């Protein structure tokens, strides 16, 4: 396949994994493996931000039909960003939140 097609699709895979890590880290599934909740939330937040930047940059250069999966994954990554950042901010402002 051509690079214009592979780049957006590979960022879709990375973005879907990052949004899964972000949401699962927020709902306590990944917390079993990494007992430090702020670290898990920060890791998910960083992954989703990086993947969202990659998705936006690659979607502009890809073919028109790549806009559908990149839009879906961008929405999922945005949900992950909102979830993790909200919990991180609540943990920073409310003592004993974690």
Coordinates of N, CA and C in Angstrom, one line a residue:
X1 N 0.8 -1.2 0.0 CA 0.0 0.0 0.0 C 0.9 1.2 0.0
X2 N 0.3 2.3 -0.4 CA 1.0 3.6 -0.5 C 1.2 4.2 0.9
X3 N 2.1 5.1 1.0 CA 2.4 5.7 2.3 C 1.2 6.6 2.7
X4 N 0.6 7.3 1.7 CA -0.6 8.1 2.1 C -1.7 7.4 2.7
X5 N -1.8 6.1 2.4 CA -2.9 5.3 3.0 C -2.4 4.6 4.3
X6 N -1.2 4.2 4.3 CA -0.7 3.5 5.5 C -0.5 4.4 6.7
X7 N -0.1 5.6 6.5 CA 0.2 6.5 7.6 C -1.1 6.8 8.4
X8 N -2.2 7.2 7.8 CA -3.4 7.4 8.6 C -4.0 6.2 9.3
X9 N -3.9 5.0 8.6 CA -4.4 3.8 9.1 C -3.5 3.3 10.3
X10 N -2.2 3.5 10.2 CA -1.4 3.2 11.3 C -1.6 4.1 12.5
X11 N -1.9 5.4 12.3 CA -2.2 6.3 13.4 C -3.6 5.9 14.0
X12 N -4.4 5.4 13.2 CA -5.7 4.9 13.7 C -5.5 3.8 14.7
X13 N -4.6 2.9 14.4 CA -4.4 1.8 15.3 C -3.7 2.3 16.5
X14 N -2.8 3.2 16.4 CA -2.1 3.7 17.6 C -3.1 4.5 18.4
X15 N -4.0 5.3 17.8 CA -5.0 6.1 18.5 C -6.0 5.3 19.2
X16 N -6.4 4.2 18.6 CA -7.4 3.3 19.2 C -6.8 2.6 20.4
X17 N -5.5 2.2 20.3 CA -4.8 1.7 21.5 C -4.7 2.7 22.6
X18 N -4.3 3.9 22.2 CA -4.1 5.0 23.2 C -5.4 5.3 23.9
X19 N -6.5 5.4 23.2 CA -7.8 5.7 23.8 C -8.2 4.6 24.7
X20 N -7.9 3.3 24.3 CA -8.2 2.2 25.2 C -7.4 2.3 26.5
X21 N -6.2 2.6 26.4 CA -5.3 2.8 27.6 C -5.8 3.9 28.5
X22 N -6.2 5.0 27.9 CA -6.7 6.1 28.6 C -8.0 5.8 29.4
X23 N -9.0 5.2 28.7 CA -10.2 4.9 29.3 C -10.1 3.8 30.3
X24 N -9.4 2.8 30.0 CA -9.2 1.6 30.9 C -8.4 2.0 32.1
X25 N -7.4 2.9 31.9 CA -6.7 3.4 33.1 C -7.5 4.2 34.0
X26 N -8.5 4.9 33.5 CA -9.4 5.7 34.3 C -10.5 4.8 35.0
X27 N -10.8 3.7 34.5 CA -11.9 2.9 35.1 C -11.3 1.7 35.9
X28 N -10.0 1.8 36.2 CA -9.3 0.9 37.1 C -9.0 -0.5 36.6
X29 N -9.0 -0.7 35.3 CA -8.5 -2.0 34.9 C -7.0 -2.1 34.8
X30 N -6.4 -1.1 34.3 CA -4.9 -1.1 34.2 C -4.3 -0.8 35.6
X31 N -5.1 -0.3 36.5 CA -4.6 0.0 37.9 C -4.2 -1.3 38.6
X32 N -4.6 -2.4 38.2 CA -4.2 -3.7 38.8 C -2.7 -4.0 38.5
X33 N -2.3 -3.6 37.3 CA -0.9 -3.8 36.9 C 0.0 -2.7 37.3
X34 N -0.4 -1.5 37.3 CA 0.3 -0.3 37.7 C -0.4 0.3 38.9
X35 N 0.0 0.1 40.1 CA -0.8 0.6 41.3 C -0.7 2.1 41.5
X36 N 0.0 2.8 40.7 CA 0.1 4.2 40.9 C -0.9 4.9 39.9
X37 N -2.0 5.3 40.4 CA -3.1 5.8 39.5 C -2.7 7.1 38.8
X38 N -2.0 8.1 39.4 CA -1.6 9.3 38.6 C -0.7 8.9 37.5
X39 N 0.2 8.0 37.7 CA 1.1 7.5 36.6 C 0.3 6.9 35.5
X40 N -0.6 6.1 35.8 CA -1.4 5.4 34.7 C -2.2 6.5 34.0
X41 N -2.8 7.5 34.7 CA -3.6 8.5 34.0 C -2.7 9.4 33.1
X42 N -1.5 9.7 33.6 CA -0.6 10.6 32.9 C -0.1 9.8 31.6
X43 N 0.2 8.5 31.8 CA 0.6 7.7 30.6 C -0.5 7.7 29.6
X44 N -1.8 7.5 30.0 CA -2.9 7.5 29.0 C -3.1 8.8 28.4
X45 N -2.9 9.9 29.1 CA -3.1 11.2 28.6 C -2.0 11.6 27.6
X46 N -0.8 11.2 27.9 CA 0.3 11.5 27.0 C 0.2 10.7 25.7
X47 N -0.2 9.4 25.8 CA -0.4 8.6 24.6 C -1.6 9.2 23.7
X48 N -2.6 9.6 24.3 CA -3.8 10.1 23.5 C -3.4 11.4 22.8
X49 N -2.7 12.3 23.5 CA -2.3 13.6 22.9 C -1.4 13.3 21.7
X50 N -0.4 12.4 21.9 CA 0.5 12.2 20.8 C -0.2 11.5 19.6
X51 N -1.1 10.6 19.9 CA -1.8 10.0 18.8 C -2.8 10.9 18.1
X52 N -3.4 11.8 18.9 CA -4.3 12.8 18.3 C -3.5 13.8 17.3
X53 N -2.3 14.1 17.7 CA -1.5 15.0 16.9 C -1.1 14.2 15.6
X54 N -0.8 12.9 15.7 CA -0.4 12.1 14.6 C -1.6 11.9 13.7
X55 N -2.8 11.7 14.3 CA -4.0 11.5 13.5 C -4.3 12.7 12.6
X56 N -4.3 13.8 13.3 CA -4.7 15.1 12.6 C -3.7 15.4 11.4
X57 N -2.4 15.2 11.7 CA -1.4 15.5 10.6 C -1.5 14.5 9.5
X58 N -1.7 13.2 9.8 CA -1.7 12.2 8.7 C -3.1 12.3 8.0
X59 N -4.2 12.6 8.6 CA -5.5 12.6 7.9 C -5.5 13.7 6.9
X60 N -4.8 14.8 7.1 CA -4.8 15.9 6.1 C -4.2 15.5 4.8
X61 N -3.2 14.6 4.9 CA -2.4 14.2 3.7 C -3.0 12.9 3.1
X62 N -3.8 12.2 3.7 CA -4.4 10.9 3.2 C -5.5 11.1 2.3
X63 N -6.0 10.0 1.7 CA -7.1 10.1 0.8 C -8.4 10.4 1.6
X64 N -9.4 10.7 0.8 CA -10.7 11.2 1.4 C -11.3 10.1 2.3
X65 N -11.2 8.9 1.9 CA -11.9 7.8 2.6 C -11.2 7.5 4.0
X66 N -10.0 8.0 4.2 CA -9.3 7.8 5.5 C -9.9 8.7 6.5
X67 N -10.7 9.7 6.1 CA -11.3 10.6 7.1 C -12.3 10.0 8.0
X68 N -12.9 8.9 7.5 CA -13.9 8.3 8.4 C -13.3 7.5 9.5
X69 N -12.3 6.7 9.3 CA -11.7 6.0 10.5 C -10.9 7.0 11.4
X70 N -10.3 8.0 10.8 CA -9.5 8.9 11.6 C -10.4 9.8 12.4
X71 N -11.6 10.1 11.9 CA -12.5 10.9 12.7 C -13.0 10.1 13.9
X72 N -13.4 8.8 13.7 CA -13.8 8.0 14.8 C -12.8 7.8 15.8
X73 N -11.6 7.6 15.4 CA -10.5 7.4 16.4 C -10.1 8.7 17.1
X74 N -10.2 9.8 16.4 CA -10.0 11.1 17.0 C -11.0 11.4 18.1
X75 N -12.3 11.0 17.8 CA -13.3 11.2 18.9 C -13.0 10.4 20.1
X76 N -12.6 9.1 19.8 CA -12.3 8.2 20.9 C -11.1 8.7 21.7
X77 N -10.1 9.3 21.0 CA -8.9 9.9 21.7 C -9.3 11.1 22.5
X78 N -10.2 11.9 22.0 CA -10.7 13.1 22.7 C -11.4 12.7 24.0
X79 N -12.2 11.6 23.9 CA -12.9 11.1 25.1 C -11.8 10.6 26.1
X80 N -10.8 10.0 25.7 CA -9.7 9.6 26.6 C -9.0 10.7 27.2
X81 N -8.7 11.8 26.4 CA -8.1 13.0 27.0 C -9.0 13.6 28.0
X82 N -10.2 13.8 27.7 CA -11.2 14.4 28.7 C -11.2 13.6 30.0
X83 N -11.3 12.3 29.8 CA -11.5 11.4 31.0 C -10.2 11.5 31.9
X84 N -9.1 11.3 31.3 CA -7.8 11.3 32.1 C -7.5 12.7 32.7
X85 N -7.7 13.7 31.9 CA -7.4 15.1 32.4 C -8.3 15.5 33.5
X86 N -9.6 15.1 33.4 CA -10.5 15.4 34.5 C -10.2 14.7 35.8
X87 N -9.8 13.4 35.7 CA -9.4 12.7 36.9 C -8.1 13.2 37.5
X88 N -7.2 13.5 36.6 CA -5.9 14.1 37.1 C -6.1 15.4 37.8
X89 N -7.0 16.3 37.2 CA -7.2 17.6 37.9 C -8.0 17.4 39.2
X90 N -8.9 16.4 39.2 CA -9.6 16.2 40.5 C -8.7 15.6 41.5
X91 N -7.7 14.8 41.1 CA -6.8 14.3 42.1 C -5.8 15.3 42.6
X92 N -5.5 16.3 41.7 CA -4.6 17.4 42.2 C -5.3 18.4 43.1
X93 N -6.6 18.6 42.9 CA -7.3 19.6 43.7 C -8.0 19.0 45.0
X94 N -8.4 17.7 45.0 CA -9.1 17.2 46.1 C -8.1 16.2 46.8
X95 N -7.7 16.5 48.0 CA -6.8 15.6 48.7 C -7.5 14.3 49.1
X96 N -6.8 13.2 48.9 CA -7.3 11.9 49.2 C -8.2 11.4 48.1
X97 N -8.2 12.0 46.9 CA -9.1 11.5 45.8 C -8.6 10.2 45.3
X98 N -7.3 10.0 45.2 CA -6.8 8.7 44.7 C -6.9 7.7 45.8

